[in-house]
CSV table of C-alpha atoms in Angstrom, one decimal:
chain,number,residue,atom,x,y,z
A,1,MET,CA,-235.8,-17.5,50.7
A,2,ARG,CA,-234.2,-14.2,49.7
A,3,ARG,CA,-237.4,-12.3,50.7
A,4,TYR,CA,-237.3,-13.8,54.2
A,5,LEU,CA,-233.5,-12.9,54.5
A,6,ARG,CA,-234.3,-9.3,53.5
A,7,ILE,CA,-237.0,-9.1,56.2
A,8,VAL,CA,-234.7,-10.4,58.9
A,9,VAL,CA,-231.9,-7.9,57.9
A,10,LEU,CA,-234.5,-5.1,57.9
A,11,CYS,CA,-235.8,-6.1,61.3
A,12,LEU,CA,-232.3,-6.2,62.7
A,13,ALA,CA,-231.5,-2.8,61.3
A,14,CYS,CA,-234.7,-1.3,62.8
A,15,GLY,CA,-233.9,-2.9,66.2
A,16,PHE,CA,-230.4,-1.4,66.2
A,17,CYS,CA,-231.8,2.0,65.3
A,18,SER,CA,-234.3,1.8,68.0
A,19,LEU,CA,-231.7,0.9,70.6
A,20,LEU,CA,-229.5,3.8,69.3
A,21,TYR,CA,-232.4,6.2,69.8
A,22,ALA,CA,-233.3,4.9,73.2
A,23,PHE,CA,-229.7,5.3,74.4
A,24,SER,CA,-229.5,8.8,73.0
A,25,GLN,CA,-232.7,9.8,74.8
A,26,LEU,CA,-231.4,8.4,78.1
A,27,ALA,CA,-228.1,10.4,77.7
A,28,ALA,CA,-230.1,13.6,76.7
A,29,ALA,CA,-232.5,13.4,79.7
A,30,PRO,CA,-231.8,16.3,82.1
A,31,GLU,CA,-230.1,15.5,85.4
A,32,GLU,CA,-232.5,15.6,88.4
A,33,GLY,CA,-229.9,16.5,91.0
A,34,ALA,CA,-226.2,16.5,91.7
A,35,GLY,CA,-226.5,13.2,93.7
A,36,GLY,CA,-229.4,11.8,91.7
A,37,GLY,CA,-229.5,8.2,90.6
A,38,GLY,CA,-230.1,6.9,87.2
A,39,GLY,CA,-226.5,6.1,86.5
A,40,LYS,CA,-225.9,9.4,84.6
A,41,PRO,CA,-222.3,10.7,84.9
A,42,GLN,CA,-222.0,13.9,87.0
A,43,ALA,CA,-221.4,17.1,85.0
A,44,ALA,CA,-218.0,18.6,85.1
A,45,ALA,CA,-216.7,22.1,84.4
A,46,ALA,CA,-215.1,22.4,81.0
A,47,SER,CA,-211.5,23.4,81.7
A,48,TRP,CA,-210.9,24.6,78.1
A,49,LEU,CA,-213.4,27.4,78.7
A,50,ALA,CA,-211.6,28.7,81.8
A,51,GLY,CA,-212.4,32.4,82.0
A,52,GLY,CA,-214.6,32.3,78.9
A,53,GLY,CA,-218.0,33.2,80.3
A,54,ARG,CA,-217.9,31.5,83.7
A,55,GLY,CA,-218.8,33.6,86.6
A,56,GLY,CA,-216.1,32.2,88.8
A,57,ALA,CA,-214.1,29.1,89.8
A,58,GLY,CA,-217.2,27.6,91.4
A,59,GLY,CA,-217.9,24.5,89.3
A,60,VAL,CA,-221.1,23.3,87.8
A,61,GLY,CA,-223.9,25.9,87.3
A,62,SER,CA,-221.8,29.0,88.1
A,63,ALA,CA,-222.9,30.6,84.8
A,64,GLY,CA,-226.5,29.9,84.0
A,65,PRO,CA,-229.0,31.7,81.6
A,66,ALA,CA,-229.0,34.9,83.6
A,67,ALA,CA,-225.2,35.1,83.1
A,68,HIS,CA,-225.6,34.9,79.3
A,69,PRO,CA,-228.3,37.4,78.1
A,70,GLY,CA,-229.5,36.9,74.7
A,71,ARG,CA,-229.0,33.1,74.6
A,72,SER,CA,-231.8,30.6,74.4
A,73,ASP,CA,-233.5,29.8,77.7
A,74,ARG,CA,-232.8,26.1,77.1
A,75,CYS,CA,-229.2,26.7,78.1
A,76,LYS,CA,-228.8,25.6,81.6
A,77,ASP,CA,-225.0,26.1,81.5
A,78,PHE,CA,-222.7,26.8,78.7
A,79,SER,CA,-219.7,25.3,80.5
A,80,LEU,CA,-221.2,21.9,81.3
A,81,CYS,CA,-219.8,18.8,79.8
A,82,TYR,CA,-221.5,15.4,79.7
A,83,TRP,CA,-220.0,12.1,78.5
A,84,ASN,CA,-222.2,10.9,75.7
A,85,PRO,CA,-221.0,8.1,73.4
A,86,TYR,CA,-223.2,9.4,70.6
A,87,TRP,CA,-221.6,12.9,70.8
A,88,MET,CA,-224.9,14.5,71.8
A,89,LEU,CA,-225.5,17.1,74.5
A,90,PRO,CA,-228.6,17.2,76.7
A,91,SER,CA,-231.3,19.4,75.3
A,92,ASP,CA,-231.0,22.1,78.0
A,93,VAL,CA,-227.2,22.4,77.8
A,94,CYS,CA,-225.2,24.4,75.4
A,95,GLY,CA,-221.5,23.6,74.9
A,96,MET,CA,-219.1,21.1,73.6
A,97,ASN,CA,-219.5,17.4,74.0
A,98,CYS,CA,-217.0,15.6,76.3
A,99,PHE,CA,-215.6,13.7,73.4
A,100,TRP,CA,-214.3,16.9,71.8
A,101,GLU,CA,-213.8,18.7,75.1
A,102,THR,CA,-211.4,16.1,76.3
A,103,ALA,CA,-209.2,16.6,73.3
A,104,PHE,CA,-209.1,20.4,73.9
A,105,ARG,CA,-208.5,19.8,77.6
A,106,TYR,CA,-205.6,17.5,76.8
A,107,SER,CA,-204.0,19.9,74.4
A,108,LEU,CA,-204.4,23.0,76.6
A,109,LYS,CA,-203.5,21.4,79.9
A,110,VAL,CA,-200.2,22.7,81.3
A,111,GLN,CA,-198.0,19.8,82.1
A,112,PRO,CA,-196.0,20.2,85.4
A,113,ILE,CA,-192.3,20.9,84.8
A,114,GLN,CA,-190.3,17.8,85.7
A,115,ARG,CA,-187.1,18.5,87.6
A,116,MET,CA,-183.7,17.1,86.4
A,117,HIS,CA,-182.0,15.0,89.1
A,118,LEU,CA,-178.3,15.5,89.5
A,119,ALA,CA,-176.2,13.5,92.1
A,120,VAL,CA,-172.7,14.1,93.4
A,121,VAL,CA,-170.6,12.4,96.1
A,122,ALA,CA,-168.3,14.8,98.1
A,123,CYS,CA,-165.7,13.7,100.7
A,124,GLY,CA,-162.6,15.2,102.1
A,125,GLU,CA,-161.5,18.5,100.5
A,126,ARG,CA,-164.1,18.5,97.8
A,127,LEU,CA,-166.5,21.2,99.1
A,128,GLU,CA,-165.3,24.0,96.9
A,129,GLU,CA,-165.1,21.8,93.8
A,130,THR,CA,-168.6,20.6,94.3
A,131,ILE,CA,-170.1,24.0,94.9
A,132,THR,CA,-168.4,25.3,91.7
A,133,MET,CA,-169.9,22.3,89.8
A,134,LEU,CA,-173.4,23.0,91.2
A,135,LYS,CA,-173.0,26.7,90.3
A,136,SER,CA,-172.1,25.8,86.7
A,137,ALA,CA,-175.2,23.6,86.5
A,138,ILE,CA,-177.5,26.4,87.8
A,139,ILE,CA,-176.0,29.2,85.6
A,140,PHE,CA,-176.8,27.5,82.3
A,141,SER,CA,-179.7,25.2,82.9
A,142,ILE,CA,-183.2,26.0,81.8
A,143,ARG,CA,-185.4,23.5,83.7
A,144,PRO,CA,-185.3,23.3,87.5
A,145,LEU,CA,-182.8,21.0,89.1
A,146,GLN,CA,-183.0,18.6,92.0
A,147,PHE,CA,-179.5,18.1,93.6
A,148,HIS,CA,-178.8,14.9,95.6
A,149,ILE,CA,-175.6,15.6,97.5
A,150,PHE,CA,-174.0,12.7,99.4
A,151,ALA,CA,-171.4,14.0,101.7
A,152,GLU,CA,-169.5,13.3,104.9
A,153,ASP,CA,-171.3,14.5,108.0
A,154,GLN,CA,-168.8,17.3,108.7
A,155,LEU,CA,-169.5,18.9,105.3
A,156,HIS,CA,-173.3,19.1,105.7
A,157,ASP,CA,-173.4,22.4,107.5
A,158,SER,CA,-171.2,24.0,104.9
A,159,PHE,CA,-173.3,22.8,102.0
A,160,LYS,CA,-176.5,23.9,103.7
A,161,GLY,CA,-175.1,27.3,104.4
A,162,ILE,CA,-174.0,28.0,100.9
A,163,LEU,CA,-177.0,26.4,99.1
A,164,ASP,CA,-179.5,28.2,101.4
A,165,SER,CA,-177.9,31.5,100.4
A,166,TRP,CA,-178.7,30.7,96.8
A,167,SER,CA,-182.4,30.1,97.6
A,168,PHE,CA,-183.3,33.5,96.0
A,169,LEU,CA,-182.7,31.8,92.6
A,170,GLN,CA,-185.7,29.5,92.9
A,171,THR,CA,-184.3,27.2,90.2
A,172,PHE,CA,-183.2,24.3,92.3
A,173,ASN,CA,-183.9,22.2,95.3
A,174,TYR,CA,-181.4,20.0,97.2
A,175,SER,CA,-181.2,17.1,99.5
A,176,LEU,CA,-178.3,16.2,101.7
A,177,TYR,CA,-177.5,12.5,102.5
A,178,PRO,CA,-174.9,10.8,104.7
A,179,ILE,CA,-172.4,8.4,103.1
A,180,THR,CA,-173.9,5.0,103.5
A,181,PHE,CA,-172.9,1.5,102.5
A,182,PRO,CA,-174.3,-2.0,103.2
A,183,SER,CA,-173.5,-2.5,106.9
A,184,GLU,CA,-171.8,-5.9,106.5
A,185,ASN,CA,-169.3,-4.6,104.0
A,186,ALA,CA,-169.2,-0.8,104.7
A,187,LEU,CA,-165.5,-0.5,105.4
A,188,GLU,CA,-164.5,-2.5,102.3
A,189,TRP,CA,-166.6,-0.3,100.1
A,190,LYS,CA,-165.4,2.9,101.7
A,191,LYS,CA,-161.7,2.2,101.1
A,192,LEU,CA,-162.2,1.1,97.5
A,193,PHE,CA,-160.3,3.5,95.3
A,194,LYS,CA,-161.0,6.9,97.0
A,195,PRO,CA,-163.1,7.5,100.1
A,196,CYS,CA,-166.8,7.5,99.3
A,197,ALA,CA,-166.3,7.1,95.5
A,198,SER,CA,-168.1,3.8,95.3
A,199,GLN,CA,-171.2,5.4,96.8
A,200,ARG,CA,-172.4,6.0,93.3
A,201,LEU,CA,-172.9,2.3,92.8
A,202,PHE,CA,-175.7,2.3,95.4
A,203,LEU,CA,-177.6,5.3,94.1
A,204,PRO,CA,-180.3,3.2,92.4
A,205,LEU,CA,-180.9,1.4,95.7
A,206,ILE,CA,-180.9,4.5,97.9
A,207,LEU,CA,-182.9,6.9,95.6
A,208,LYS,CA,-185.7,4.4,95.1
A,209,GLU,CA,-188.3,7.1,94.1
A,210,VAL,CA,-186.0,8.7,91.4
A,211,ASP,CA,-186.6,7.4,87.9
A,212,SER,CA,-183.6,9.0,86.1
A,213,LEU,CA,-180.4,10.6,87.4
A,214,LEU,CA,-177.3,12.3,86.2
A,215,TYR,CA,-174.3,11.4,88.3
A,216,VAL,CA,-171.2,13.6,88.1
A,217,ASP,CA,-167.9,13.7,89.9
A,218,THR,CA,-167.1,16.8,91.9
A,219,ASP,CA,-164.5,18.0,89.4
A,220,ILE,CA,-167.1,18.4,86.6
A,221,LEU,CA,-168.0,21.8,85.1
A,222,PHE,CA,-171.0,22.3,82.8
A,223,LEU,CA,-170.4,24.5,79.9
A,224,ARG,CA,-173.9,24.1,78.4
A,225,PRO,CA,-177.3,23.4,80.0
A,226,VAL,CA,-177.8,20.2,81.9
A,227,ASP,CA,-181.0,20.0,79.9
A,228,ASP,CA,-179.0,19.0,76.9
A,229,ILE,CA,-177.4,15.9,78.4
A,230,TRP,CA,-180.6,15.1,80.2
A,231,SER,CA,-182.3,14.9,76.7
A,232,LEU,CA,-180.1,12.0,75.8
A,233,LEU,CA,-182.3,9.8,78.0
A,234,LYS,CA,-184.9,10.0,75.1
A,235,LYS,CA,-182.3,8.5,72.8
A,236,PHE,CA,-181.9,5.3,74.8
A,237,ASN,CA,-183.3,2.3,73.1
A,238,SER,CA,-185.4,-0.3,74.9
A,239,THR,CA,-182.4,-2.2,76.4
A,240,GLN,CA,-180.2,0.7,77.4
A,241,ILE,CA,-180.1,1.7,81.1
A,242,ALA,CA,-177.1,4.1,81.3
A,243,ALA,CA,-174.8,6.4,79.3
A,244,MET,CA,-171.1,7.1,79.6
A,245,ALA,CA,-168.3,8.4,77.4
A,246,PRO,CA,-165.2,6.3,76.3
A,247,GLU,CA,-162.2,6.4,78.6
A,248,HIS,CA,-160.0,7.1,75.6
A,249,GLU,CA,-160.4,8.0,72.0
A,250,GLU,CA,-156.9,7.0,71.1
A,251,PRO,CA,-156.1,3.3,71.9
A,252,ARG,CA,-152.3,4.0,71.8
A,253,ILE,CA,-152.6,6.0,75.0
A,254,GLY,CA,-155.5,4.0,76.5
A,255,TRP,CA,-155.2,2.6,80.0
A,256,TYR,CA,-157.7,-0.3,79.9
A,257,ASN,CA,-156.5,-1.8,76.6
A,258,ARG,CA,-152.9,-1.7,77.8
A,259,PHE,CA,-153.0,-2.5,81.5
A,260,ALA,CA,-156.4,-3.8,82.7
A,261,ARG,CA,-156.5,-7.2,84.4
A,262,HIS,CA,-160.3,-7.5,84.2
A,263,PRO,CA,-162.9,-7.2,81.4
A,264,TYR,CA,-163.9,-3.7,80.2
A,265,TYR,CA,-166.4,-2.2,77.8
A,266,GLY,CA,-165.5,-1.8,74.2
A,267,LYS,CA,-162.0,-1.0,72.9
A,268,THR,CA,-160.8,1.4,75.5
A,269,GLY,CA,-163.3,1.1,78.4
A,270,VAL,CA,-165.7,3.9,79.7
A,271,ASN,CA,-165.2,6.7,82.1
A,272,SER,CA,-167.8,7.0,84.9
A,273,GLY,CA,-167.2,10.7,85.8
A,274,VAL,CA,-170.4,11.6,83.9
A,275,MET,CA,-173.0,8.9,84.1
A,276,LEU,CA,-176.6,9.3,82.9
A,277,MET,CA,-178.9,6.6,84.4
A,278,ASN,CA,-182.4,5.3,83.9
A,279,MET,CA,-182.5,3.9,87.4
A,280,THR,CA,-186.0,2.4,87.0
A,281,ARG,CA,-184.5,0.1,84.4
A,282,MET,CA,-181.4,-0.5,86.4
A,283,ARG,CA,-183.5,-1.7,89.4
A,284,ARG,CA,-185.6,-4.0,87.2
A,285,LYS,CA,-182.9,-5.6,85.0
A,286,TYR,CA,-181.3,-9.0,85.5
A,287,PHE,CA,-177.7,-8.8,84.5
A,288,LYS,CA,-175.5,-11.3,82.8
A,289,ASN,CA,-172.3,-11.9,84.8
A,290,ASP,CA,-169.2,-14.2,85.0
A,291,MET,CA,-169.9,-15.3,88.6
A,292,THR,CA,-172.9,-17.5,88.1
A,293,THR,CA,-175.1,-18.7,85.2
A,294,VAL,CA,-178.0,-17.0,86.9
A,295,ARG,CA,-178.7,-13.4,86.0
A,296,LEU,CA,-178.5,-11.1,89.0
A,297,ARG,CA,-180.2,-7.8,89.9
A,298,TRP,CA,-178.1,-4.7,90.4
A,299,GLY,CA,-178.1,-4.9,94.2
A,300,ASP,CA,-177.3,-8.6,94.3
A,301,MET,CA,-174.4,-8.3,91.9
A,302,LEU,CA,-172.2,-5.6,93.5
A,303,MET,CA,-170.7,-7.5,96.4
A,304,PRO,CA,-169.9,-10.8,94.6
A,305,LEU,CA,-168.3,-8.6,91.8
A,306,LEU,CA,-166.1,-6.9,94.3
A,307,LYS,CA,-165.0,-10.1,96.0
A,308,LYS,CA,-164.0,-11.6,92.7
A,309,TYR,CA,-162.1,-8.7,91.3
A,310,LYS,CA,-160.9,-6.6,94.2
A,311,LEU,CA,-157.3,-7.7,93.7
A,312,ASN,CA,-157.4,-6.9,90.0
A,313,ILE,CA,-159.1,-3.5,89.9
A,314,THR,CA,-157.3,-0.1,90.0
A,315,TRP,CA,-160.0,2.5,89.5
A,316,GLY,CA,-162.5,1.1,91.9
A,317,ASP,CA,-166.1,1.6,91.1
A,318,GLN,CA,-165.3,2.6,87.5
A,319,ASP,CA,-163.7,-0.7,86.9
A,320,LEU,CA,-166.7,-2.5,88.3
A,321,LEU,CA,-168.9,-0.6,86.0
A,322,ASN,CA,-166.7,-1.6,83.0
A,323,ILE,CA,-167.0,-5.2,84.0
A,324,ILE,CA,-170.8,-5.0,84.3
A,325,PHE,CA,-171.1,-3.4,80.9
A,326,PHE,CA,-168.6,-5.8,79.3
A,327,HIS,CA,-171.1,-8.6,80.0
A,328,ASN,CA,-174.1,-6.4,79.2
A,329,PRO,CA,-173.0,-4.2,76.3
A,330,GLU,CA,-176.5,-3.8,75.0
A,331,SER,CA,-177.4,-1.9,78.2
A,332,LEU,CA,-175.0,1.0,77.6
A,333,PHE,CA,-175.5,4.2,75.5
A,334,VAL,CA,-172.1,5.7,74.6
A,335,PHE,CA,-172.0,9.5,74.2
A,336,PRO,CA,-169.1,11.5,72.6
A,337,CYS,CA,-166.1,12.7,74.4
A,338,GLN,CA,-167.2,16.4,74.4
A,339,TRP,CA,-169.7,15.4,77.2
A,340,ASN,CA,-166.8,14.3,79.4
A,341,TYR,CA,-163.7,16.2,78.2
A,342,ARG,CA,-160.6,15.4,80.3
A,343,PRO,CA,-156.9,16.3,80.1
A,344,ASP,CA,-156.2,13.0,78.3
A,345,HIS,CA,-158.0,14.5,75.3
A,346,CYS,CA,-155.4,17.1,74.8
A,347,ILE,CA,-152.2,16.6,76.8
A,348,TYR,CA,-150.6,14.5,74.0
A,349,GLY,CA,-152.3,16.4,71.2
A,350,SER,CA,-156.0,16.9,70.5
A,351,ASN,CA,-157.9,13.6,70.1
A,352,CYS,CA,-161.6,14.5,70.7
A,353,GLN,CA,-162.8,15.4,67.2
A,354,GLU,CA,-166.4,16.3,68.4
A,355,ALA,CA,-164.9,18.9,70.8
A,356,GLU,CA,-162.9,20.4,68.0
A,357,GLU,CA,-166.0,20.8,65.9
A,358,GLU,CA,-168.5,22.0,68.5
A,359,GLY,CA,-166.6,22.8,71.6
A,360,ILE,CA,-166.5,21.2,75.0
A,361,PHE,CA,-169.9,20.5,76.6
A,362,ILE,CA,-168.8,19.2,80.0
A,363,LEU,CA,-165.3,19.7,81.3
A,364,HIS,CA,-163.8,17.0,83.6
A,365,GLY,CA,-160.8,18.2,85.5
A,366,ASN,CA,-159.6,14.9,86.9
A,367,ARG,CA,-156.0,14.4,88.3
A,368,GLY,CA,-156.4,17.6,90.3
A,369,VAL,CA,-155.8,19.9,87.3
A,370,TYR,CA,-158.0,22.6,88.7
A,371,HIS,CA,-155.6,23.1,91.6
A,372,ASP,CA,-152.1,22.9,90.1
A,373,ASP,CA,-150.2,24.4,87.2
A,374,LYS,CA,-150.0,21.2,85.1
A,375,GLN,CA,-153.0,22.1,82.9
A,376,PRO,CA,-153.6,25.9,83.2
A,377,ALA,CA,-156.3,25.9,80.6
A,378,PHE,CA,-158.5,23.7,82.8
A,379,ARG,CA,-157.6,25.8,85.9
A,380,ALA,CA,-158.6,29.0,84.1
A,381,ILE,CA,-162.1,27.7,83.3
A,382,TYR,CA,-162.5,26.5,86.9
A,383,GLU,CA,-161.4,29.8,88.5
A,384,ALA,CA,-163.6,31.8,86.2
A,385,LEU,CA,-166.7,29.9,87.1
A,386,ARG,CA,-165.7,29.6,90.8
A,387,ASN,CA,-165.5,33.4,91.0
A,388,CYS,CA,-168.5,34.2,89.0
A,389,SER,CA,-171.7,35.4,90.7
A,390,PHE,CA,-175.3,34.7,89.5
A,391,LYS,CA,-175.8,38.3,88.3
A,392,ASP,CA,-176.5,38.4,84.6
A,393,ASP,CA,-174.0,41.2,83.9
A,394,ASN,CA,-171.3,39.2,85.7
A,395,ILE,CA,-172.0,36.1,83.6
A,396,ARG,CA,-172.0,38.1,80.4
A,397,SER,CA,-168.7,39.7,81.2
A,398,LEU,CA,-167.1,36.4,82.0
A,399,LEU,CA,-165.8,35.6,78.5
A,400,LYS,CA,-163.3,38.4,77.7
A,401,PRO,CA,-161.0,38.1,80.7
A,402,LEU,CA,-161.3,34.3,80.5
A,403,GLU,CA,-160.1,34.3,76.9
A,404,LEU,CA,-157.1,36.5,77.9
A,405,GLU,CA,-156.2,34.0,80.6
A,406,LEU,CA,-156.5,31.1,78.2
A,407,GLN,CA,-154.2,32.8,75.7
A,408,LYS,CA,-151.5,32.6,78.4
A,409,THR,CA,-151.7,28.8,78.3
A,410,VAL,CA,-150.7,28.3,74.6
A,411,HIS,CA,-147.3,26.9,75.7
A,412,THR,CA,-149.2,23.7,76.7
A,413,TYR,CA,-150.9,21.2,74.3
A,414,CYS,CA,-154.3,21.9,75.8
A,415,GLY,CA,-153.7,25.7,75.7
A,416,LYS,CA,-152.9,25.5,72.0
A,417,ILE,CA,-156.5,24.6,71.3
A,418,TYR,CA,-157.9,27.0,74.0
A,419,LYS,CA,-160.8,28.1,71.7
A,420,ILE,CA,-162.6,24.8,72.1
A,421,PHE,CA,-162.7,25.6,75.9
A,422,ILE,CA,-164.8,28.7,75.2
A,423,LYS,CA,-166.6,27.8,72.0
A,424,GLN,CA,-169.7,26.2,73.7
A,425,LEU,CA,-169.4,28.4,76.7
A,426,THR,CA,-169.8,31.5,74.5
A,427,LYS,CA,-172.9,30.0,72.9
A,428,SER,CA,-174.4,29.0,76.3
A,429,ILE,CA,-174.0,32.5,77.6
A,430,GLN,CA,-175.4,34.1,74.5
A,431,ASP,CA,-178.4,31.7,74.4
A,432,ARG,CA,-179.1,32.1,78.1
A,433,TYR,CA,-178.3,35.7,78.9
A,434,ASP,CA,-178.0,37.8,75.7
A,435,ARG,CA,-181.5,37.0,74.3
A,436,PRO,CA,-184.6,38.9,75.4
A,437,PRO,CA,-186.5,37.0,78.0
A,438,LYS,CA,-189.3,36.0,75.6
A,439,GLU,CA,-186.8,34.3,73.2
A,440,ARG,CA,-185.0,32.3,75.9
């Protein structure tokens, strides 16, 4: 019985080897023509050999035997690549098999640079603030930017004139949009908190082709590259759809935990002036809520939420976001206060430890502090960046006069710690403008 079993196994092995040989011969048979039948895949130029012996950009057959003197005549084309599951090349082709060529092609392929998407909503007297914010983003960022600017119609020409004058930079694109709300409730949304502020709630529904987005208020100043906060998207876990900073670090001066008449996230709520969003996830998610036992999508949830809480909310869209993430805490990534540094972090004494250690990354001049004398340290940073041009020398020379201005503010609590205002700014300028081009 064992003898018969051995014979059967031997026959199966011989049959398998025969099939293997037959397939390898089929794969090795020379192609009869570019459009020939037989089911053989068409040859393709090997991209990893670009410029390495090929006569031009012309594809298959552009460098044959005549182009390679001294090589064997069997070589029809050094730069041909065939898919062969047995890692064999046709007998008349010299080169690398597609199995290996694909690996090389993948490693050498230059991936297109993905733009970072930044959105802002500007109404009323916010043109100058917005332009200064955009300038700060451009000055320090490394990857190109795509600006999405939502503005009242009367501001469009001004934005266009200024941004078009910056086109020589070639580091950003921009799109201008009108302020738009759902038609049946447009007036109600527009008068919520400040004119146009609630526009941000509808960004996932308007910018349907945008996967991820950084939303900022007009009174934001970037003191380090946008690239760095954009990289936090990679730190989101599988359930997180957005990132914001806490409204307060110190509960004793917190607003939400002392006065709010609605649910809010965490111990002190979150501030929406800087909000990083994975909008693909936001559009797909079904949210828990206190209006119905059924989970609702983002667009279906906003109006019922407003109707329920409109008499209890003070800060408009920010309050609505706090309510949403109170019910869906697993969906929020919380970043430290240095990514959204506001006067509240220093007017009663310093209470943002991360900023003390590493400096301020993003400055948020809410309460109009860029335009009055209440917080001169904030105003000094704003005026320095507003008056700065895009010339490298001008940016390098920014720091010394700025530090002199900040030293004049030490009579205020924020001014006493003025060094945290320029700590990260100094590093950003050194990294971006003091290094030789090859090291940047």
